[in-house]
Coordinates of C-alpha atoms in Angstrom, one line a residue:
Chain A
M1486 CA -32.8 -1.3 32.9
G1487 CA -36.2 0.0 33.9
S1488 CA -37.6 1.0 30.6
R1489 CA -36.0 -1.1 27.9
V1490 CA -35.2 0.4 24.6
E1491 CA -37.4 -0.8 21.9
I1492 CA -35.3 -2.6 19.3
L1493 CA -38.0 -2.2 16.6
N1494 CA -40.9 0.1 17.3
E1495 CA -44.4 -0.1 15.9
G1496 CA -43.6 2.3 13.0
G1497 CA -40.9 -0.1 11.9
F1498 CA -38.0 2.0 13.1
R1499 CA -35.0 0.9 15.1
S1500 CA -33.6 2.7 18.1
D1501 CA -31.3 4.9 16.0
G1502 CA -34.1 5.8 13.5
R1503 CA -33.1 3.3 10.8
R1504 CA -35.5 0.9 9.1
Q1505 CA -35.0 -2.8 9.2
Y1506 CA -32.7 -3.2 6.2
E1507 CA -31.1 0.2 6.3
L1508 CA -27.3 0.3 6.7
R1509 CA -25.4 2.9 8.6
D1510 CA -23.2 5.6 7.1
M1511 CA -20.1 4.1 5.6
T1512 CA -17.1 6.4 5.3
I1513 CA -13.8 5.3 3.8
D1514 CA -10.5 7.3 3.9
L1515 CA -7.8 5.7 1.8
S1516 CA -5.2 8.4 2.3
Q1517 CA -1.6 7.4 3.2
Q1518 CA -1.0 6.7 6.9
G1519 CA 2.6 6.8 7.9
L1520 CA 4.9 4.3 6.2
A1521 CA 2.3 1.6 5.5
D1522 CA 2.1 0.1 2.0
G1523 CA -1.7 0.3 2.2
S1524 CA -3.9 1.9 4.8
V1525 CA -7.5 2.9 5.3
I1526 CA -9.8 4.3 8.0
V1527 CA -13.2 2.7 7.7
A1528 CA -16.3 3.7 9.7
H1529 CA -19.7 2.0 9.8
G1530 CA -21.7 4.6 11.7
L1531 CA -19.8 5.0 15.0
T1532 CA -17.6 2.0 14.6
Q1533 CA -14.3 3.0 13.3
V1534 CA -11.2 1.0 12.5
L1535 CA -7.8 1.9 11.1
V1536 CA -6.1 -0.9 9.1
S1537 CA -2.5 -0.7 7.9
V1538 CA -1.0 -3.3 5.6
F1539 CA 2.8 -3.8 5.3
G1540 CA 4.2 -6.1 2.7
P1541 CA 4.7 -8.5 1.1
R1542 CA 8.0 -8.3 2.8
E1543 CA 10.7 -10.5 4.4
A1544 CA 9.3 -12.2 7.5
K1545 CA 11.0 -10.9 10.6
I1546 CA 10.8 -14.3 12.2
R1547 CA 12.5 -17.0 10.1
S1548 CA 10.1 -19.7 11.3
H1549 CA 7.1 -17.7 9.8
T1550 CA 8.3 -18.2 6.3
I1551 CA 6.4 -20.7 4.2
H1552 CA 8.3 -21.9 1.2
D1553 CA 5.5 -21.8 -1.4
R1554 CA 3.3 -18.9 -0.4
A1555 CA 3.2 -15.8 1.7
N1556 CA 2.3 -15.9 5.4
I1557 CA -0.5 -13.5 6.5
N1558 CA 0.0 -12.1 9.9
V1559 CA -2.9 -10.2 11.5
E1560 CA -2.6 -8.2 14.7
V1561 CA -5.7 -6.5 16.2
N1562 CA -5.3 -3.8 18.8
V1563 CA -8.4 -2.3 20.6
A1564 CA -7.8 1.2 21.8
A1565 CA -8.7 1.7 25.5
F1566 CA -10.9 4.7 24.6
S1567 CA -12.9 2.8 21.9
T1568 CA -15.7 1.6 24.2
G1569 CA -18.1 3.5 26.4
E1570 CA -16.3 2.3 29.5
R1571 CA -12.6 2.9 29.3
R1572 CA -10.9 -0.4 29.5
K1573 CA -7.5 -1.5 28.6
R1574 CA -7.3 -4.8 26.8
T1575 CA -4.1 -6.7 26.6
R1576 CA -2.8 -8.1 23.4
G1577 CA -3.2 -11.6 24.7
D1578 CA -6.9 -11.1 25.2
K1579 CA -8.7 -14.3 24.0
R1580 CA -11.4 -12.4 22.1
I1581 CA -9.0 -10.2 20.3
L1582 CA -6.8 -13.2 19.3
E1583 CA -9.8 -14.9 18.1
M1584 CA -10.8 -12.0 16.0
A1585 CA -7.3 -11.8 14.5
A1586 CA -7.5 -15.5 13.7
T1587 CA -10.9 -15.0 12.0
I1588 CA -9.6 -12.2 9.9
K1589 CA -6.6 -14.3 8.9
S1590 CA -8.6 -17.3 7.9
T1591 CA -11.1 -15.1 6.0
F1592 CA -8.3 -13.6 3.8
E1593 CA -6.1 -16.6 3.4
S1594 CA -8.4 -17.9 0.7
V1595 CA -8.8 -14.5 -1.0
V1596 CA -5.3 -13.2 -1.1
Q1597 CA -3.2 -14.7 -3.9
T1598 CA -0.5 -15.7 -1.5
N1599 CA 1.1 -18.2 -3.9
L1600 CA 2.6 -15.3 -5.8
Y1601 CA 4.8 -14.3 -2.9
P1602 CA 6.7 -17.3 -1.6
R1603 CA 8.7 -16.9 1.6
S1604 CA 7.2 -13.4 2.2
Q1605 CA 5.0 -12.1 4.9
I1606 CA 2.0 -9.8 4.7
D1607 CA 1.4 -7.9 7.9
I1608 CA -2.1 -6.6 8.6
F1609 CA -2.5 -4.3 11.6
V1610 CA -6.0 -3.5 12.7
Q1611 CA -6.4 -0.6 15.2
V1612 CA -10.0 -0.3 16.6
L1613 CA -10.7 3.4 17.2
Q1614 CA -14.4 3.3 18.1
Q1615 CA -16.8 0.5 18.8
D1616 CA -20.5 0.6 18.2
G1617 CA -21.4 -2.9 17.0
G1618 CA -20.3 -4.7 13.9
L1619 CA -16.7 -4.6 14.8
L1620 CA -15.8 -7.7 12.8
Q1621 CA -17.5 -6.4 9.7
A1622 CA -15.6 -3.1 10.0
C1623 CA -12.3 -5.0 10.4
I1624 CA -12.9 -7.2 7.4
N1625 CA -14.1 -4.4 5.2
G1626 CA -11.1 -2.3 6.3
T1627 CA -8.7 -5.1 5.7
T1628 CA -10.0 -5.6 2.1
L1629 CA -9.6 -2.0 1.3
A1630 CA -6.1 -1.8 2.9
L1631 CA -5.0 -4.8 0.9
V1632 CA -6.3 -3.3 -2.3
S1633 CA -4.6 0.0 -1.6
A1634 CA -1.3 -1.9 -0.9
G1635 CA -1.6 -3.4 -4.4
I1636 CA -1.8 -7.0 -3.1
P1637 CA -3.6 -9.3 -5.5
L1638 CA -7.0 -10.4 -4.3
L1639 CA -9.5 -12.7 -6.0
D1640 CA -12.2 -10.3 -5.2
F1641 CA -13.3 -7.8 -2.6
V1642 CA -14.6 -9.2 0.7
C1643 CA -17.6 -7.5 2.0
A1644 CA -18.8 -8.3 5.5
I1645 CA -22.1 -7.4 7.2
T1646 CA -23.9 -8.2 10.4
G1647 CA -27.5 -9.4 10.4
G1648 CA -29.8 -10.1 13.3
V1649 CA -33.3 -11.1 14.0
H1650 CA -35.7 -9.4 16.4
S1651 CA -38.6 -11.8 17.2
T1652 CA -39.4 -12.6 13.5
S1653 CA -38.1 -9.5 11.7
P1654 CA -34.6 -9.6 10.4
M1655 CA -32.4 -6.5 10.4
L1656 CA -29.0 -5.5 9.1
D1657 CA -25.9 -3.7 10.3
L1658 CA -26.6 -3.9 14.0
S1659 CA -25.4 -1.2 16.4
L1660 CA -24.0 -2.2 19.8
L1661 CA -27.3 -1.8 21.5
E1662 CA -29.0 -4.2 19.1
E1663 CA -26.0 -6.5 19.0
N1664 CA -26.2 -7.0 22.8
D1665 CA -29.9 -7.8 22.6
I1666 CA -30.7 -9.9 19.7
P1667 CA -29.1 -13.0 18.0
N1668 CA -26.8 -12.0 15.2
V1669 CA -24.6 -13.4 12.5
T1670 CA -21.7 -11.9 10.6
V1671 CA -21.4 -12.9 6.9
A1672 CA -18.5 -12.0 4.5
V1673 CA -19.1 -12.5 0.8
M1674 CA -17.2 -12.2 -2.4
P1675 CA -19.7 -10.2 -4.4
R1676 CA -18.7 -11.3 -8.0
T1677 CA -19.2 -15.0 -7.4
G1678 CA -21.4 -14.7 -4.3
K1679 CA -19.1 -17.0 -2.5
V1680 CA -19.1 -16.8 1.2
T1681 CA -15.8 -16.7 3.0
L1682 CA -17.0 -16.3 6.6
V1683 CA -20.1 -16.9 8.6
T1684 CA -19.8 -16.5 12.3
M1685 CA -22.2 -16.5 15.2
E1686 CA -21.6 -15.9 18.9
T1687 CA -25.3 -16.1 19.8
R1688 CA -27.9 -18.7 19.2
L1689 CA -30.1 -18.1 16.2
H1690 CA -33.2 -20.0 15.3
V1691 CA -32.5 -22.3 12.3
D1692 CA -35.7 -21.2 10.5
R1693 CA -34.5 -17.5 10.6
F1694 CA -31.0 -18.3 9.5
E1695 CA -31.6 -18.6 5.8
E1696 CA -33.5 -15.4 5.5
I1697 CA -30.8 -13.4 7.3
F1698 CA -28.1 -15.1 5.4
R1699 CA -29.7 -14.2 2.1
L1700 CA -30.2 -10.6 3.2
A1701 CA -26.6 -10.3 4.3
G1702 CA -25.5 -11.5 0.9
D1703 CA -27.5 -8.7 -0.7
A1704 CA -26.2 -6.1 1.7
G1705 CA -22.7 -7.3 0.9
K1706 CA -23.3 -6.2 -2.7
V1707 CA -24.3 -2.7 -1.5
I1708 CA -21.1 -2.5 0.6
H1709 CA -19.1 -3.6 -2.4
G1710 CA -20.5 -0.7 -4.4
E1711 CA -19.4 1.7 -1.7
M1712 CA -15.9 0.2 -1.4
K1713 CA -15.5 0.1 -5.2
R1714 CA -16.4 3.8 -5.5
A1715 CA -13.9 4.8 -2.8
V1716 CA -11.1 2.8 -4.4
K1717 CA -12.1 4.2 -7.8
S1718 CA -11.8 7.8 -6.7
R1719 CA -8.5 7.2 -4.9
T1720 CA -7.0 5.3 -7.8
S1721 CA -8.1 7.9 -10.4
A1722 CA -6.8 10.7 -8.2
L1723 CA -3.4 9.0 -8.0
V1724 CA -3.3 8.3 -11.7
T1725 CA -4.2 11.9 -12.5
A1726 CA -1.5 13.1 -10.1
M1727 CA 1.0 11.0 -11.9
G1728 CA 0.1 12.6 -15.2
S1729 CA 0.9 9.9 -17.5
G1730 CA -0.4 7.0 -15.5
P1731 CA 1.8 4.3 -14.1
R1732 CA 4.0 3.9 -17.1
V1733 CA 7.5 3.3 -15.8
G1734 CA 10.3 3.4 -18.4
G1735 CA 10.1 4.6 -22.0
G1736 CA 12.0 7.9 -21.5
D1737 CA 11.0 10.7 -23.8
L1738 CA 8.2 9.0 -25.4
A1739 CA 6.4 8.4 -22.1
D1740 CA 7.1 11.9 -21.1
K1741 CA 5.6 13.4 -24.2
D1742 CA 2.6 11.1 -23.8
G1743 CA 2.4 12.3 -20.2
D1744 CA 2.3 15.9 -21.2
D1745 CA -0.6 15.3 -23.6
R1746 CA -2.5 13.6 -20.9
M1747 CA -1.9 16.4 -18.5
N1748 CA -3.6 18.7 -21.0
D1749 CA -6.6 16.5 -21.1
Y1750 CA -7.3 17.1 -17.5
Chain B
M1175 CA -35.7 7.1 21.7
I1176 CA -32.0 7.2 21.3
S1177 CA -30.6 8.7 18.2
F1178 CA -27.2 8.4 16.8
T1179 CA -25.2 10.8 14.8
S1180 CA -21.9 10.1 13.3
Y1181 CA -19.2 12.7 12.8
P1182 CA -17.1 11.5 9.9
L1183 CA -13.8 13.3 9.3
Q1184 CA -14.2 15.9 6.7
L1185 CA -11.4 16.0 4.2
D1186 CA -11.6 17.8 0.9
D1187 CA -9.2 15.2 -0.4
E1188 CA -10.5 13.0 -3.2
S1189 CA -9.3 10.0 -1.3
F1190 CA -12.1 10.5 1.1
Y1191 CA -15.5 9.1 0.3
G1192 CA -18.6 9.1 2.4
S1193 CA -22.3 8.7 1.6
R1194 CA -25.5 7.6 3.2
Q1195 CA -26.6 4.0 2.9
H1196 CA -30.0 3.0 1.7
H1197 CA -32.4 0.2 1.6
P1198 CA -31.0 -2.3 -0.9
D1199 CA -33.9 -1.6 -3.3
A1200 CA -33.2 2.1 -3.3
A1201 CA -29.5 1.6 -3.5
E1202 CA -29.9 -0.3 -6.7
D1203 CA -30.7 2.9 -8.5
I1204 CA -27.5 4.4 -7.3
D1205 CA -25.6 1.5 -8.5
M1206 CA -27.1 1.9 -12.0
D1207 CA -25.9 5.5 -12.1
L1208 CA -22.4 4.2 -11.2
D1209 CA -22.4 1.8 -14.1
D1210 CA -23.4 4.5 -16.5
E1211 CA -20.6 6.7 -15.2
Q1212 CA -18.1 3.9 -15.6
E1213 CA -19.1 3.2 -19.2
L1214 CA -18.6 6.9 -20.0
F1215 CA -15.2 6.7 -18.4
E1216 CA -14.2 3.8 -20.6
A1217 CA -15.7 5.3 -23.7
G1218 CA -13.5 8.3 -23.1
G1219 CA -10.6 5.9 -23.1
S1220 CA -8.3 8.0 -21.0
K1221 CA -8.6 6.1 -17.8
N1222 CA -8.7 2.3 -18.0
L1223 CA -9.0 1.7 -14.3
T1224 CA -10.0 -1.6 -12.8
Y1225 CA -10.4 -3.3 -9.4
P1226 CA -10.0 -6.7 -7.9
G1227 CA -12.8 -9.1 -9.1
E1228 CA -13.7 -7.1 -12.2
P1229 CA -14.0 -9.4 -15.3
L1230 CA -11.9 -7.9 -18.1
T1231 CA -12.3 -10.2 -21.0
S1232 CA -12.6 -13.8 -22.2
S1233 CA -9.6 -16.1 -21.6
H1234 CA -10.0 -17.6 -25.0
A1235 CA -9.2 -14.4 -26.8
Y1236 CA -6.6 -13.0 -24.5
M1237 CA -3.7 -14.2 -22.3
R1238 CA -3.6 -13.3 -18.7
G1239 CA -0.7 -11.2 -17.4
H1240 CA 0.4 -9.8 -14.1
G1241 CA -2.4 -8.5 -11.9
T1242 CA -5.0 -10.9 -13.3
Y1243 CA -6.3 -14.4 -12.9
V1244 CA -8.5 -16.8 -14.9
N1245 CA -11.8 -18.1 -13.5
D1246 CA -14.6 -19.6 -15.5
E1247 CA -13.0 -18.7 -18.9
E1248 CA -12.8 -15.1 -17.9
V1249 CA -9.7 -13.0 -17.3
I1250 CA -10.4 -11.2 -14.0
A1251 CA -8.4 -8.3 -12.4
S1252 CA -6.8 -9.0 -9.0
V1253 CA -5.4 -5.5 -8.2
A1254 CA -6.7 -2.0 -8.5
G1255 CA -4.9 -0.1 -11.2
T1256 CA -4.7 0.6 -14.9
I1257 CA -5.3 -2.0 -17.6
E1258 CA -2.5 -2.5 -20.1
R1259 CA -2.7 -4.6 -23.2
V1260 CA 0.1 -5.7 -25.4
N1261 CA -1.3 -7.7 -28.4
K1262 CA -3.1 -10.6 -26.7
L1263 CA -1.6 -10.1 -23.2
V1264 CA -3.7 -8.3 -20.7
T1265 CA -2.0 -7.0 -17.5
V1266 CA -3.2 -4.8 -14.7
R1267 CA -0.5 -2.6 -13.2
A1268 CA -1.2 -1.7 -9.5
I1269 CA -1.0 1.9 -8.7
R1270 CA 0.8 1.4 -5.4
T1271 CA 2.8 -1.7 -4.8
R1272 CA 6.2 -2.9 -3.6
Y1273 CA 9.2 -2.8 -5.9
N1274 CA 9.3 -5.4 -8.7
P1275 CA 12.9 -5.9 -9.5
E1276 CA 14.3 -6.4 -13.0
V1277 CA 17.9 -7.3 -14.0
G1278 CA 20.0 -4.3 -14.4
D1279 CA 18.0 -2.0 -12.1
L1280 CA 19.9 0.3 -9.8
V1281 CA 18.7 0.0 -6.2
V1282 CA 19.6 1.5 -2.9
G1283 CA 19.3 -0.8 0.0
R1284 CA 20.1 -1.4 3.6
I1285 CA 22.0 -4.3 5.1
T1286 CA 19.7 -6.2 7.5
E1287 CA 21.8 -9.3 8.2
V1288 CA 25.3 -10.8 7.7
Q1289 CA 25.2 -14.5 6.8
P1290 CA 27.9 -16.9 5.7
R1291 CA 29.4 -15.5 2.5
R1292 CA 26.4 -13.2 1.9
W1293 CA 24.6 -10.2 3.1
K1294 CA 20.8 -9.7 3.3
V1295 CA 19.7 -6.4 2.0
D1296 CA 16.4 -4.7 2.5
A1297 CA 15.5 -3.1 -0.9
N1298 CA 11.8 -2.5 -0.5
S1299 CA 11.0 -5.6 -2.4
R1300 CA 8.8 -8.6 -1.4
Q1301 CA 11.9 -10.4 0.0
D1302 CA 15.2 -9.2 1.2
A1303 CA 17.8 -9.1 -1.6
V1304 CA 21.0 -11.1 -1.4
L1305 CA 24.5 -9.6 -1.8
M1306 CA 27.1 -12.4 -2.2
L1307 CA 30.6 -11.8 -0.9
S1308 CA 31.7 -12.8 -4.5
S1309 CA 29.8 -9.9 -6.0
V1310 CA 31.5 -7.1 -4.1
N1311 CA 34.8 -5.5 -4.8
L1312 CA 37.4 -6.5 -2.3
P1313 CA 40.5 -4.6 -1.2
G1314 CA 43.7 -5.2 -3.0
G1315 CA 42.8 -5.3 -6.7
V1316 CA 39.5 -5.4 -8.3
Q1317 CA 39.7 -9.0 -9.4
R1318 CA 41.0 -11.6 -7.1
R1319 CA 39.9 -14.9 -5.4
K1320 CA 37.9 -14.7 -2.2
L1321 CA 39.9 -15.9 0.8
E1322 CA 38.8 -17.3 4.0
S1323 CA 40.0 -14.2 5.7
D1324 CA 37.5 -12.2 3.6
E1325 CA 34.7 -14.4 4.9
L1326 CA 35.8 -13.8 8.5
Q1327 CA 35.9 -10.0 8.2
M1328 CA 32.7 -9.4 6.2
R1329 CA 31.6 -6.9 8.8
N1330 CA 34.6 -4.7 7.8
F1331 CA 32.9 -4.3 4.4
F1332 CA 29.3 -4.0 5.3
E1333 CA 27.6 -4.1 8.7
E1334 CA 24.0 -4.3 9.7
G1335 CA 22.3 -0.9 9.0
D1336 CA 24.8 0.2 6.3
L1337 CA 23.3 1.7 3.2
L1338 CA 24.6 0.8 -0.2
V1339 CA 23.9 1.3 -3.9
A1340 CA 23.9 -1.8 -6.1
E1341 CA 22.6 -3.3 -9.3
V1342 CA 20.3 -6.2 -9.7
Q1343 CA 22.3 -9.1 -11.0
A1344 CA 20.0 -12.1 -11.2
F1345 CA 17.1 -13.8 -9.5
F1346 CA 17.0 -16.9 -7.4
S1347 CA 14.4 -19.5 -8.1
D1348 CA 12.1 -18.2 -5.4
G1349 CA 12.1 -14.7 -6.9
A1350 CA 14.6 -13.1 -4.5
M1351 CA 17.1 -10.9 -6.2
S1352 CA 20.8 -11.0 -6.1
L1353 CA 22.8 -7.8 -6.1
H1354 CA 26.3 -6.8 -7.1
T1355 CA 28.5 -3.8 -6.4
R1356 CA 31.2 -4.6 -8.9
S1357 CA 31.6 -1.1 -10.2
L1358 CA 33.2 2.0 -8.8
K1359 CA 29.9 3.7 -8.9
Y1360 CA 28.4 1.2 -6.5
G1361 CA 29.2 0.5 -2.9
K1362 CA 28.6 1.9 0.6
L1363 CA 26.8 5.2 1.0
R1364 CA 27.8 8.1 3.3
N1365 CA 27.7 11.9 3.6
G1366 CA 24.0 12.2 3.1
Q1367 CA 20.5 11.0 3.9
L1368 CA 17.9 8.6 2.6
V1369 CA 14.3 9.4 1.4
T1370 CA 11.8 6.7 0.7
I1371 CA 9.0 7.2 -1.9
P1372 CA 6.7 4.9 -3.7
P1373 CA 8.8 3.0 -6.3
I1374 CA 6.3 3.8 -9.1
L1375 CA 7.3 7.5 -8.9
V1376 CA 10.9 6.7 -9.9
R1377 CA 11.1 6.7 -13.7
R1378 CA 13.8 4.8 -15.6
L1379 CA 16.3 7.4 -16.6
K1380 CA 19.5 7.4 -18.7
S1381 CA 21.5 7.8 -15.5
H1382 CA 20.3 7.4 -12.0
F1383 CA 23.3 9.3 -10.6
I1384 CA 22.3 12.9 -10.7
T1385 CA 24.5 15.8 -9.7
L1386 CA 22.6 19.0 -9.0
P1387 CA 24.4 22.3 -9.4
C1388 CA 23.8 23.1 -5.7
G1389 CA 26.5 20.7 -4.7
V1390 CA 24.2 17.8 -4.1
D1391 CA 24.5 14.3 -5.5
L1392 CA 21.4 12.2 -5.9
I1393 CA 21.0 8.4 -6.4
L1394 CA 17.6 7.5 -7.6
G1395 CA 17.1 3.9 -6.7
L1396 CA 14.4 2.2 -8.8
N1397 CA 13.1 0.6 -5.6
G1398 CA 12.0 4.0 -4.3
Y1399 CA 14.9 4.6 -2.0
I1400 CA 16.7 7.8 -2.8
W1401 CA 20.1 8.8 -1.5
V1402 CA 20.8 12.5 -1.2
S1403 CA 24.4 13.4 -0.4
K1404 CA 27.2 15.9 -0.6
H1405 CA 28.8 16.1 -4.0
V1406 CA 32.0 14.2 -4.5
K1407 CA 34.3 15.2 -7.3
E1408 CA 34.8 12.5 -9.8
S1409 CA 38.6 12.6 -9.5
D1410 CA 38.3 12.0 -5.8
Q1411 CA 35.9 9.2 -6.3
E1412 CA 38.3 7.1 -8.3
G1413 CA 41.6 7.5 -6.4
E1414 CA 44.7 5.6 -7.1
E1415 CA 44.4 2.6 -9.4
G1416 CA 40.7 3.2 -9.5
F1417 CA 39.9 1.5 -6.2
D1418 CA 40.6 2.5 -2.7
A1419 CA 39.1 0.0 -0.2
E1420 CA 39.7 2.3 2.8
A1421 CA 37.6 5.0 1.2
V1422 CA 34.9 2.7 -0.3
Y1423 CA 34.2 0.9 2.9
S1424 CA 34.7 3.8 5.3
N1425 CA 32.1 4.5 7.9
Q1426 CA 33.3 8.0 8.5
N1427 CA 31.4 11.0 7.0
D1428 CA 33.4 13.8 5.5
R1429 CA 33.0 17.2 6.8
I1430 CA 29.9 18.8 5.3
D1431 CA 29.6 22.5 5.4
E1432 CA 26.5 24.4 6.5
L1433 CA 25.4 25.4 3.0
T1434 CA 25.6 21.9 1.7
R1435 CA 23.6 20.6 4.6
V1436 CA 20.9 23.0 3.9
A1437 CA 20.9 22.1 0.2
I1438 CA 20.7 18.4 1.1
S1439 CA 17.7 18.9 3.4
R1440 CA 16.0 21.2 0.9
V1441 CA 16.4 18.6 -1.9
T1442 CA 15.1 15.9 0.5
N1443 CA 12.1 17.9 1.5
I1444 CA 11.3 18.7 -2.2
I1445 CA 11.3 14.9 -2.9
R1446 CA 9.1 14.3 0.1
V1447 CA 6.6 16.9 -1.0
L1448 CA 6.5 15.7 -4.6
A1449 CA 6.0 12.1 -3.3
S1450 CA 3.2 13.1 -1.1
H1451 CA 1.5 14.6 -4.1
F1452 CA 2.3 11.5 -6.1
V1453 CA 4.4 13.4 -8.7
P1454 CA 6.9 11.2 -10.6
L1455 CA 10.5 12.3 -10.1
T1456 CA 12.8 13.4 -12.9
D1457 CA 16.1 15.3 -12.8
T1458 CA 14.7 18.3 -14.7
L1459 CA 11.7 18.4 -12.4
L1460 CA 13.9 18.4 -9.3
L1461 CA 16.0 21.2 -10.7
E1462 CA 13.0 23.4 -11.4
A1463 CA 11.6 22.7 -8.0
Y1464 CA 15.0 23.5 -6.3
E1465 CA 15.3 26.8 -8.1
W1466 CA 11.8 27.7 -7.1
A1467 CA 12.4 26.7 -3.5
V1468 CA 15.5 28.9 -3.4
D1469 CA 13.6 31.8 -4.9
Q1470 CA 11.1 31.6 -2.1
E1471 CA 13.8 32.5 0.4
D1472 CA 12.2 30.2 2.9
G1473 CA 14.1 27.8 5.1
A1474 CA 14.4 24.2 3.9
K1475 CA 11.9 23.1 6.6
D1476 CA 9.2 25.5 5.4
L1477 CA 8.8 23.3 2.3
L1478 CA 7.1 20.7 4.4
Q1479 CA 4.3 23.0 5.3
D1480 CA 1.1 22.1 3.4
D1481 CA 0.6 25.5 1.7
V1482 CA 4.2 25.8 0.5
G1483 CA 4.1 22.2 -0.8
D1484 CA 0.9 22.8 -2.6
L1485 CA 2.3 25.9 -4.3
L1486 CA 5.4 23.9 -5.3
V1487 CA 3.4 21.2 -6.9
A1488 CA 1.0 23.7 -8.6
M1489 CA 4.1 25.4 -10.1
I1490 CA 5.5 22.2 -11.4
T1491 CA 2.3 20.9 -13.0
T1492 CA 1.6 24.2 -14.7
R1493 CA 5.1 24.2 -16.2
R1494 CA 4.7 20.7 -17.5
Q1495 CA 1.7 21.6 -19.5

């Protein structure tokens, strides 16, 4: 690299024109994908993942059943075309397995697994594009997919990456920044502010950590707002389409009620 | 200077949501707008939607029901859906979820496993259902003791992959359901095809066995599995003495003529279209939709095209009003 890209220029802008604390575009598509119980395509800027959730359902492998709660099974698959250089990763790749394990341990404390003894919840993450913040996209996607599958969660889990360039902290790193500066991924539950995941693959100065950690917590709340709005518009669209709302049973009475509601819209 | 642009998929669907992110300070203003909007929604009272982690009420004044949990003396929602309140009980009903069985429900299922004295049945629930050998009708008289020979030839009755219609009989302690087929209406399915839709779209009806005038029988399983088959005359169904094991456990399809095949696939496609637009199924709705589809003079497969499907749903929703 002859001329290095400036991570943060003098005007306070980053390489992609964002400011220090500015997040990338977040797009959420909650429409039905195939036969999955819940599915979502989440994009943070150019990082895009598709998450499908199946279950709770009978575990296909008997030894995977746990007698008093559901087993969460996470599989991550990285598409060969997702990176700049085309590269086929096998399913046994250590980094991918580690990411799956991270997602699993993040959600084990959030999903109310005790409601579904002897069942299994399958989470399939398909990485479509990578541009930094892969783990955050996977976690946010998994949260949304679980919500759309109707699986009980204690709260949303909102993940965000933070880094520090010399002394200035920044949020939601792109691949270019992620390769260059120390970074940390934080997942928070916004209602209580509890943190379900903190992970670092690089060394970060201990004096900077607190600041980034606090910023990431705040950014998690912003992400939560976005996720909530997406879920809200999807849920209300489905309720509207059903006419009378999810009222099963009740025969004529429910139907009459349903018709009234249809008129309201 | 490198600049990045993203190309999000553009869908005019409401399920799609995209927006630009801001500096946390600036974003707070937007959040405030959101809150106002939400209050308006709730003031309107027509939509009581909630999301995981939303505090609903105090746990002193109310009891928590399904889809909620208690933390710090607050009842908090754990699923996204509609809030329902019965006296002091607050529940949240998720909009899309797996089938929650209740005793007496009619379900359509598929055999996944044959085990000692029982079959495992996939019924779109959180665990496979159990069909005990003692809860099926056996050849040679409706009521008789199970013999060892019956145990040895369980695969003659139901094999892996067979579809059946059954009723929920009871629950096991871990919440798995037990089925029974001890009625002439229940048993193995043939002469048709299966459609799967979200269980919430199947309403409880007086009868879940529907015969359409086009020569098609429908079984609306409350678990979202729907069996569409050739019409069988009631007199044929019963046979001698009310039970004919050969016919009930037969794996052979009857001959189905061309017209009936078209009718079956048309009904199936109508169900698929309605499900993809999240319209709850009822018999009258299906009949209307079928008549409309026949009037269009299209082939059965044309229904699956987006524009035809949209027209169908538009027709139904305007009629309902």
